[in-house]
PDB file of C-alpha atoms in Angstrom:
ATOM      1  CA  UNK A   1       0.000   0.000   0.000  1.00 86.00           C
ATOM      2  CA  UNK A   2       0.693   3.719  -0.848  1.00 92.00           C
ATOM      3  CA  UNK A   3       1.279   5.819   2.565  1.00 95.00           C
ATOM      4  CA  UNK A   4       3.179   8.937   3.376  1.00 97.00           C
ATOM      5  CA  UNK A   5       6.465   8.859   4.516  1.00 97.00           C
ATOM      6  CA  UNK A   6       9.429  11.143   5.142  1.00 97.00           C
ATOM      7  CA  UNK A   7      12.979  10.829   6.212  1.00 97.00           C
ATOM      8  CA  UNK A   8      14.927  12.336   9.229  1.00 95.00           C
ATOM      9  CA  UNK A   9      17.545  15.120   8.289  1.00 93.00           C
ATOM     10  CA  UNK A  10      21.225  13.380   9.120  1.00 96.00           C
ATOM     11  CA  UNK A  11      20.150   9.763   9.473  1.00 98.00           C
ATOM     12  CA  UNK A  12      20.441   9.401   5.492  1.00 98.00           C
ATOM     13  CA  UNK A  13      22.793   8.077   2.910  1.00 98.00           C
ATOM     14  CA  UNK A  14      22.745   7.703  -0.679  1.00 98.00           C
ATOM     15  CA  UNK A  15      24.105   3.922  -2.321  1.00 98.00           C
ATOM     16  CA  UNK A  16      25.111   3.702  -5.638  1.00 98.00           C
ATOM     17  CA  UNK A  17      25.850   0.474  -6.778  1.00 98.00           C
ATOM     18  CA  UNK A  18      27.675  -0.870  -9.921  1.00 98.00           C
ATOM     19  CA  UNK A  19      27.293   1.695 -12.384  1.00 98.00           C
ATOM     20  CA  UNK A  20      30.183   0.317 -14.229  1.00 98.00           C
ATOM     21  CA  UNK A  21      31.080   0.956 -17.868  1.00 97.00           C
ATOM     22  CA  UNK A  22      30.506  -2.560 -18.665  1.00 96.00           C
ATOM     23  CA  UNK A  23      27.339  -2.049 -18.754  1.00 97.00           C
ATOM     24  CA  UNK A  24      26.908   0.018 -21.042  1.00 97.00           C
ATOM     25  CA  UNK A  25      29.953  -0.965 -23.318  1.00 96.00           C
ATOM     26  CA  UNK A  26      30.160  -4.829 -23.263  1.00 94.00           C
ATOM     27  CA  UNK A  27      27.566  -6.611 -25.129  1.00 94.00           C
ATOM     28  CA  UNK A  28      27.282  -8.929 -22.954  1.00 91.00           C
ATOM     29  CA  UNK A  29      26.459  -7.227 -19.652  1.00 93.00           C
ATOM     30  CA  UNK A  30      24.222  -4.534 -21.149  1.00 97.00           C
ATOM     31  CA  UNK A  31      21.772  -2.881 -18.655  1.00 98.00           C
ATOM     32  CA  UNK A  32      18.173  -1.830 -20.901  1.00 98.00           C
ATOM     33  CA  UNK A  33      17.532   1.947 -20.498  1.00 98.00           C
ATOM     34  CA  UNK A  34      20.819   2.091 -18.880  1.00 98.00           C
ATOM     35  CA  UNK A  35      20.972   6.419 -20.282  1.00 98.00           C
ATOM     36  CA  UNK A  36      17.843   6.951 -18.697  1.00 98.00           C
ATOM     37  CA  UNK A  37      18.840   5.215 -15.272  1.00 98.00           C
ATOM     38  CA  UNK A  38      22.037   7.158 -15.318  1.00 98.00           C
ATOM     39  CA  UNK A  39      20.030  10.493 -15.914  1.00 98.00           C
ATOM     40  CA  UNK A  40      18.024   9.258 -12.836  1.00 98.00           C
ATOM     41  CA  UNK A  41      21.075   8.594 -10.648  1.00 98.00           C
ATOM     42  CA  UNK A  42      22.663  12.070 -11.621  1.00 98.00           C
ATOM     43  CA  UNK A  43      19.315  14.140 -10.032  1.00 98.00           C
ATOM     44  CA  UNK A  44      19.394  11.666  -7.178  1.00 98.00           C
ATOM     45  CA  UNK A  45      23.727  12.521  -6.638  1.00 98.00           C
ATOM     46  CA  UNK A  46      22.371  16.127  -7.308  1.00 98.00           C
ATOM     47  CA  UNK A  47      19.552  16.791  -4.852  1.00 98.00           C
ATOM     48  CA  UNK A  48      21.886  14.476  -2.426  1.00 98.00           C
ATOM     49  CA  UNK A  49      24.890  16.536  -2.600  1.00 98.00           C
ATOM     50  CA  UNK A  50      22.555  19.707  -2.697  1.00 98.00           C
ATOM     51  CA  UNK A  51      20.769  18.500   0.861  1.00 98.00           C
ATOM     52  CA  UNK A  52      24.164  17.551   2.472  1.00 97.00           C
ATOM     53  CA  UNK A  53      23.330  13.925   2.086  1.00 98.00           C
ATOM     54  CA  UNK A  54      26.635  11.186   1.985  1.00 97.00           C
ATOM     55  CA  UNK A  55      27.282   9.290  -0.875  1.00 98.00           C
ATOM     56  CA  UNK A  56      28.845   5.871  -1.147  1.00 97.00           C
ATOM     57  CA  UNK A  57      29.663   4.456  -4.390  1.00 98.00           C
ATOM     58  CA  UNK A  58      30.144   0.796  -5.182  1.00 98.00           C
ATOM     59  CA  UNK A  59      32.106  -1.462  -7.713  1.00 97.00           C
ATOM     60  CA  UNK A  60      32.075  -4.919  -8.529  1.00 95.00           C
ATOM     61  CA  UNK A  61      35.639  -6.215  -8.654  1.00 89.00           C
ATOM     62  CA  UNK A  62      36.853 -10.012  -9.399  1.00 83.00           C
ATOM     63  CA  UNK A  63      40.264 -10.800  -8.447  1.00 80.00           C
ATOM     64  CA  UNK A  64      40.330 -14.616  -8.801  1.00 77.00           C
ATOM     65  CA  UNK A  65      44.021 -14.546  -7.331  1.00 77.00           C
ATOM     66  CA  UNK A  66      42.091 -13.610  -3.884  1.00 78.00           C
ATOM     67  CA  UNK A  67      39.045 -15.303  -4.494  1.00 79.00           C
ATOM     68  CA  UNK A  68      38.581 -18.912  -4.027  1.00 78.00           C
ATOM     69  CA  UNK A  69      35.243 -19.438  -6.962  1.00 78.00           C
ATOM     70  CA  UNK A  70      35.203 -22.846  -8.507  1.00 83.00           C
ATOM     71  CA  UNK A  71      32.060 -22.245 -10.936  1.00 87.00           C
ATOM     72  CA  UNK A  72      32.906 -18.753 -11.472  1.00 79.00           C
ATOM     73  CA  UNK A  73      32.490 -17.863 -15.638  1.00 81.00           C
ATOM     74  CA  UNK A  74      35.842 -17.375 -17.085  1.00 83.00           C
ATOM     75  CA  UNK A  75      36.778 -15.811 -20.619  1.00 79.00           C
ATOM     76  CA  UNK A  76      39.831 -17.798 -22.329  1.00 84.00           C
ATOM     77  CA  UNK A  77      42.234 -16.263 -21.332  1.00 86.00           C
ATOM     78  CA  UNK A  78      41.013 -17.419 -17.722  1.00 77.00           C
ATOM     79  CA  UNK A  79      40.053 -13.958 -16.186  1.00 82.00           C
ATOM     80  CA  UNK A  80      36.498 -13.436 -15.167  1.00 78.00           C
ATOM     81  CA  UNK A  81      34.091 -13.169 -18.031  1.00 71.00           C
ATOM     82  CA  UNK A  82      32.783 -10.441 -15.754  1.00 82.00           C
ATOM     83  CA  UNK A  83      34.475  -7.189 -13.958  1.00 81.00           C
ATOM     84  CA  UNK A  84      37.605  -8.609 -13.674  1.00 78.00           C
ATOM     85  CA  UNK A  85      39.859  -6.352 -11.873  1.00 85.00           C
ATOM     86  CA  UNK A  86      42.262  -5.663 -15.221  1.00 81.00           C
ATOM     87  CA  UNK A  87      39.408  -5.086 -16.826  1.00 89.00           C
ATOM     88  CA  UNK A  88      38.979  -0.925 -17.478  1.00 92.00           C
ATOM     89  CA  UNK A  89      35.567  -1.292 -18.070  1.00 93.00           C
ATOM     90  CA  UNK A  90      34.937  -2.139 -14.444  1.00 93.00           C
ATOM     91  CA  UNK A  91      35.480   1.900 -13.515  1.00 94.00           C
ATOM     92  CA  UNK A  92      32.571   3.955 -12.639  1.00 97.00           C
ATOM     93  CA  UNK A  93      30.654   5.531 -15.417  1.00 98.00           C
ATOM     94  CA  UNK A  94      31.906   9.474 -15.886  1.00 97.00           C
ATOM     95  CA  UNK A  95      28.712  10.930 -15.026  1.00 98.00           C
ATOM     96  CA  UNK A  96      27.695   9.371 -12.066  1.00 98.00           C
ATOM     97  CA  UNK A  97      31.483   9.337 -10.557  1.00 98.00           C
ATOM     98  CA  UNK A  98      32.063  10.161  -6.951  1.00 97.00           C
ATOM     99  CA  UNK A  99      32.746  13.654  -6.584  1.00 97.00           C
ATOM    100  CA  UNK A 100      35.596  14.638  -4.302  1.00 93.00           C
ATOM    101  CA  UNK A 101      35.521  13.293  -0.811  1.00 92.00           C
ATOM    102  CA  UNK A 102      32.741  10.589  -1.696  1.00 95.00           C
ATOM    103  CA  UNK A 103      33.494   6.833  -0.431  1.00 88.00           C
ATOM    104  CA  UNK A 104      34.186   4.670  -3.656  1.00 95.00           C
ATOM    105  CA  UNK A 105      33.889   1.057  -1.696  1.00 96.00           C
ATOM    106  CA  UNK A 106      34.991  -2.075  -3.440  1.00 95.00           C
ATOM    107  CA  UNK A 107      32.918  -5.005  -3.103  1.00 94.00           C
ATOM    108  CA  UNK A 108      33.756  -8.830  -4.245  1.00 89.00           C
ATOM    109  CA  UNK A 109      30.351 -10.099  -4.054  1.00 90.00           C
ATOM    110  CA  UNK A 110      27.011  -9.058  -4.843  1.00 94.00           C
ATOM    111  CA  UNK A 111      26.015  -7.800  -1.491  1.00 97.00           C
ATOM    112  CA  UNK A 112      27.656  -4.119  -0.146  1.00 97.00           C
ATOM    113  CA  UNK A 113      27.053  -5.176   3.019  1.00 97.00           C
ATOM    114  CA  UNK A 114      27.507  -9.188   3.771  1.00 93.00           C
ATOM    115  CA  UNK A 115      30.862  -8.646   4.549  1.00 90.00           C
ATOM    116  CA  UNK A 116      33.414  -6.210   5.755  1.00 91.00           C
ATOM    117  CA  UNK A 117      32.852  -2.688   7.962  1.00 95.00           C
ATOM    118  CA  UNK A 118      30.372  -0.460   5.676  1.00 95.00           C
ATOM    119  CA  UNK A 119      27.267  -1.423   7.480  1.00 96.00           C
ATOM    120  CA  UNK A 120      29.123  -0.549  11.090  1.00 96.00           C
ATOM    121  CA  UNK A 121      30.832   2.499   9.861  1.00 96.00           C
ATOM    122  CA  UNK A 122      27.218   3.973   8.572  1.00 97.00           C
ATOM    123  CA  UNK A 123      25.990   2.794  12.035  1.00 96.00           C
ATOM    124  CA  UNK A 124      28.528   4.427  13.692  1.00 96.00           C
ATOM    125  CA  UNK A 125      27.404   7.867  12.392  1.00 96.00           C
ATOM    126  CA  UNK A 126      23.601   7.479  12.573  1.00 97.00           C
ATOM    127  CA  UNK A 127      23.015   6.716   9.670  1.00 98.00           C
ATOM    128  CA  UNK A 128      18.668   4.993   9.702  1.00 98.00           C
ATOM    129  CA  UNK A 129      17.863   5.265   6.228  1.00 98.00           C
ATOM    130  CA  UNK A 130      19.844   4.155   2.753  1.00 98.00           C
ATOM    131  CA  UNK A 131      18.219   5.324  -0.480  1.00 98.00           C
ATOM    132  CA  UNK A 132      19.362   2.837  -2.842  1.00 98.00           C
ATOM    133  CA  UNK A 133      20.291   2.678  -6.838  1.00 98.00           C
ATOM    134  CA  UNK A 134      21.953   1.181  -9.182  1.00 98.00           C
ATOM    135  CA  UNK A 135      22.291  -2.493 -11.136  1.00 98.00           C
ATOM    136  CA  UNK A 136      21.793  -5.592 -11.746  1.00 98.00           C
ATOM    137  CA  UNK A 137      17.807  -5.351 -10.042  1.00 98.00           C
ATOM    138  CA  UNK A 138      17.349  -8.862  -9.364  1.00 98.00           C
ATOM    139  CA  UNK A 139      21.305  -9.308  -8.307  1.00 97.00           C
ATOM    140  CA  UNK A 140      23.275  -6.769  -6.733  1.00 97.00           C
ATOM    141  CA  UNK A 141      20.817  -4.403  -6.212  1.00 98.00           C
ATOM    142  CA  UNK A 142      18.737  -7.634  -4.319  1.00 98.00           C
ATOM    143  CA  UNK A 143      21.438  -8.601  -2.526  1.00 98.00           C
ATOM    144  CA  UNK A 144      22.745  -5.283  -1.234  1.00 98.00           C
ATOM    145  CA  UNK A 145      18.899  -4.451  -0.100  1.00 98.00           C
ATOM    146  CA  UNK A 146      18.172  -7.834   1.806  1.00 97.00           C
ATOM    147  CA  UNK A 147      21.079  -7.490   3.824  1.00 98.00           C
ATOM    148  CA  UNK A 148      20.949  -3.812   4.324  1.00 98.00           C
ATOM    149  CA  UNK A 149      17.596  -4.798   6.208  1.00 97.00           C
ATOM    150  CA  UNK A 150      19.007  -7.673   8.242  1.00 96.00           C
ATOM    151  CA  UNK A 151      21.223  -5.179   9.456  1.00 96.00           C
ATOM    152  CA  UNK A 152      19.083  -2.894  10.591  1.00 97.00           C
ATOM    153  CA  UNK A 153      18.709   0.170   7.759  1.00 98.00           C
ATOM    154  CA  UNK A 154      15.261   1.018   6.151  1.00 98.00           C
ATOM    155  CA  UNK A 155      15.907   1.232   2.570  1.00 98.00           C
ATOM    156  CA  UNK A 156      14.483   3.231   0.089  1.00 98.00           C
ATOM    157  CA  UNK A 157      14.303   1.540  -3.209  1.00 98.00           C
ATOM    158  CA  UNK A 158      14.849   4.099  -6.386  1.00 98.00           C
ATOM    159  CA  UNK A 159      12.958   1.703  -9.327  1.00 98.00           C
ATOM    160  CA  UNK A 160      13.786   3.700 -12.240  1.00 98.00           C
ATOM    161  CA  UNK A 161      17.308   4.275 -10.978  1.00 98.00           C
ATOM    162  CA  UNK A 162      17.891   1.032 -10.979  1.00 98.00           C
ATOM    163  CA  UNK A 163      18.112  -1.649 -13.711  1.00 98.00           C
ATOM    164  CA  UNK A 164      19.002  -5.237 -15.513  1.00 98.00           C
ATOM    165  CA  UNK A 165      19.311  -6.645 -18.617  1.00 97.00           C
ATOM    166  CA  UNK A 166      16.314  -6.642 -19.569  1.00 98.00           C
ATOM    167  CA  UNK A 167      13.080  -4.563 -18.456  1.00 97.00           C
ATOM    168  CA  UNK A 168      11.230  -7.872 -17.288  1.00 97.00           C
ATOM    169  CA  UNK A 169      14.316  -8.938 -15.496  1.00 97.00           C
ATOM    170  CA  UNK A 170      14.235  -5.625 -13.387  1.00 98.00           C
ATOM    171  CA  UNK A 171      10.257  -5.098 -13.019  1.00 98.00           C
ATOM    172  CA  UNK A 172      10.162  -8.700 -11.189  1.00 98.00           C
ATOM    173  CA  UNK A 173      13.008  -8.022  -9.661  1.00 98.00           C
ATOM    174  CA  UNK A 174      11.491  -4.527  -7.986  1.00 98.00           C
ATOM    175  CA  UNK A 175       8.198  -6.196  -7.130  1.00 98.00           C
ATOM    176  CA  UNK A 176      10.394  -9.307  -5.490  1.00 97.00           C
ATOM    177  CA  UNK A 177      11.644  -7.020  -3.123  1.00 97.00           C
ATOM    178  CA  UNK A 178       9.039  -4.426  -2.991  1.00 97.00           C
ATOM    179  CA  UNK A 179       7.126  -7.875  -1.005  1.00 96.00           C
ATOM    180  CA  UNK A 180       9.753  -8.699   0.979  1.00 94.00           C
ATOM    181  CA  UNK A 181      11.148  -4.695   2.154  1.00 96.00           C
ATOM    182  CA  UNK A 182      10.167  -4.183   5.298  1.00 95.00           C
ATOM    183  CA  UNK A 183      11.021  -1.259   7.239  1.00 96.00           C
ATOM    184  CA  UNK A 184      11.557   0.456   4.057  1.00 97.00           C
ATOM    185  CA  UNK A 185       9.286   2.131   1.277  1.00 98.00           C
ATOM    186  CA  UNK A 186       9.887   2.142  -2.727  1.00 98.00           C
ATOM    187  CA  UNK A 187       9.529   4.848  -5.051  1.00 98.00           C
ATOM    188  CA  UNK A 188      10.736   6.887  -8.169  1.00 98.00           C
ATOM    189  CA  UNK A 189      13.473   9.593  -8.703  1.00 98.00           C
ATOM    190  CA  UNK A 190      10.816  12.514  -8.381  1.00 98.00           C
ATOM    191  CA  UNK A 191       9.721  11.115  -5.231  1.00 98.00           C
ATOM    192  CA  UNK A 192      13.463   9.990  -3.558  1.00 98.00           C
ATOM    193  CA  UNK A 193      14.401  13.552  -4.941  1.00 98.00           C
ATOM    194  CA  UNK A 194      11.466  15.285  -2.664  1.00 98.00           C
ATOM    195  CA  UNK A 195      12.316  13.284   0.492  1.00 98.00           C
ATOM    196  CA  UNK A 196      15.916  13.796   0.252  1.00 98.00           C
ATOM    197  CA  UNK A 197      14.733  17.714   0.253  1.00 97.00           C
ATOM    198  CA  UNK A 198      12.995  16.851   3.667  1.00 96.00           C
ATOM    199  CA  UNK A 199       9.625  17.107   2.104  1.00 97.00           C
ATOM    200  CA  UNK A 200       6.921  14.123   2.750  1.00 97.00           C
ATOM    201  CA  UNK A 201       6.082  11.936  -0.454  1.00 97.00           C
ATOM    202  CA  UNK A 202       3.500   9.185  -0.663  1.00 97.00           C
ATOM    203  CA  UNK A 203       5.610   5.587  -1.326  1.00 97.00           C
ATOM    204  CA  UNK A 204       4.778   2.037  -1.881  1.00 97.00           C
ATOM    205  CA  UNK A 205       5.344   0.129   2.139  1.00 97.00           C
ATOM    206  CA  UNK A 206       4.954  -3.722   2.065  1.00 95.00           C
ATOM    207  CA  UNK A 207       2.136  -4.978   4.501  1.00 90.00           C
ATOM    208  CA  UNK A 208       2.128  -8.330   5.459  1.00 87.00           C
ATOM    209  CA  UNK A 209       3.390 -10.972   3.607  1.00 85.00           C
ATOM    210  CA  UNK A 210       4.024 -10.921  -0.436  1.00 91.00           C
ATOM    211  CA  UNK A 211       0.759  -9.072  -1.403  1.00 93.00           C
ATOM    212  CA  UNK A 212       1.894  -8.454  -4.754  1.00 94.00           C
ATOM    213  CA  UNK A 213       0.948 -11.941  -6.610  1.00 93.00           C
ATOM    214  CA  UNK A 214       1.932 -10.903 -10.005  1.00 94.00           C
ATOM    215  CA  UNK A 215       1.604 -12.425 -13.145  1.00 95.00           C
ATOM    216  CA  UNK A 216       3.043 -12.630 -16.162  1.00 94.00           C
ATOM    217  CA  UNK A 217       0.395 -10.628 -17.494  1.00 95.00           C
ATOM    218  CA  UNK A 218      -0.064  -7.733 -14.430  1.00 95.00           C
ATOM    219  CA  UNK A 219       3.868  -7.299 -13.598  1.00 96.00           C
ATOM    220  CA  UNK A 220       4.502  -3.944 -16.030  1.00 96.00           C
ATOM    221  CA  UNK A 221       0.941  -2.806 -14.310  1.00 96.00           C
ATOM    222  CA  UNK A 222       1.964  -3.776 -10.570  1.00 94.00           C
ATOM    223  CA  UNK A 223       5.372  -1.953 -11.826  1.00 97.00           C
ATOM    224  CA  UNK A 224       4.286   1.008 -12.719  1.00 96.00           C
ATOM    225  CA  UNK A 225       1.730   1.495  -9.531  1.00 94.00           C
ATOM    226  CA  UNK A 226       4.475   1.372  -7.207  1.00 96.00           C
TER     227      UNK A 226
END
C-alpha cells in the first residue's frame, strides 16, 4: 500500500551500486535503459549533494588470485568473463562518478554489506535510512537491499534508478523485493528527490506478507503502480 512517509535530516545516505562501464559498453552485460537510469542517478547525486546527504559508491571487482570461486564464468584467457579487476571497463561511469571526498567502496560479491565494515561504519554515524540505486535489479541491487535490512537500515528503493538486462528482469526483480522490504518504502526519482529535500512523499510500504501476486500478465501494471 501507498502511505506517506518522510525521512529524518542526518540519518540518510545515498548507495550507488555498480554503475560500471561494462554495462553500457560490453555486449554482454548490457543494462536496458541504462541512459535513462544514469540520468536518474545524476538528479538523485544532485539533490543528495545539494541537501548535504553522503554518498557511497560501489564497484564490482573479481580478483580470482584472492578469491577462491570454482564455478565462477571465465573468458579464455582465464580472467572473469565479468568485472575482472584488469578489466577498465569495471570503472565507474563518468557521469555518475564520486565527486571529491565521496566513499568509492569495493565489493567482491554481490552484497555491499555481507561482509566487511560499511554497514558498522554507517551505524557508527547514525546513519537509519539508505536510499538505494543502481544495477543488476534482481542481483546486486537484491542482494545489497536484503542485507541492508538484516542489518538494521530502512531502505528506500529508487525503481527507475535502478536496472538489468532486460526490463522484465528488473520489473520482477522490484516487485520481489518491494514484497519482501520491510522497514523500508519504494519509489521513483521525483519522489526519492522530494524526500531527500525533507519534504513528505507518498511511497509504496509492504504490509504483510508478499501481497503483490503478479503475473506474467499484471507485472509492467503492478510496476508502474508502485
Amino acid at each position: 500500500m501507498k502511505t506517506p512517509i518522510a525521512l529524518k535530516r542526518g540519518t540518510v545516505a545515498a548507495v550507488f551500486i555498480d554503475l560500471q562501464e561494462e554495462h553500457r559498453q560490453d555486449p554482454r552485460y548490457l543494462v536496458e535503459g541504462f541512459a535513462g537510469i544514469l540520468a536518474n542517478v545524476q538528479r538523485l547525486q544532485a539533490a543528495a549533494r545539494q541537501n548535504h546527504v553522503p554518498l557511497y559508491h560501489w564497484a564490482y571487482i573479481v580478483d580470482l588470485d584472492k578469491q577462491d570461486r570454482p564455478f565462477h564464468p571465465l573468458d579464455a584467457d582465464g580472467k572473469s568473463a565479468f568485472s575482472d579487476k584488469s578489466d577498465p571497463l569495471t570503472e565507474i561511469c563518468r557521469e555518475v562518478a564520486p565527486a571529491k571526498g565521496e566513499a568509492l567502496l569495493v565489493k567482491a560479491e554481490a552484497s555491499a554489506f555481507r561482509t566487511g565494515p560499511a554497514a558498522r561504519d554507517l551505524k557508527s554515524v547514525g546513519i537509519e535510512w539508505l536510499v538505494v540505486a543502481g544495477v543488476w535489479t534482481e542481483a546486486c541491487i537484491d542482494a545489497t537491499v536484503k542485507d541492508a535490512v538484516v542489518k538494521g537500515f530502512r531502505v528506500l528503493l529508487v525503481k527507475d534508478a535502478c536496472g538489468s538486462g532486460s526490463a522484465a528482469i528488473h520489473q520482477t526483480g522490484i516487485l520481489n523485493l518491494a514484497n519482501r522490504l520491510y522497514g523500508g518504502a519504494v519509489t521513483d526519482t521525483e519522489g526519492a528527490c522530494r524526500l531527500l529535500a525533507g519534504e513528505s512523499v507518498t511511497a509504496w510500504q509492504v504490509e504483510g506478507s508478499v501481497p503483490l501476486r503478479f503475473t506474467f500478465e499484471n507485472a509492467a501494471e503492478l510496476y508502474a503502480e508502485l
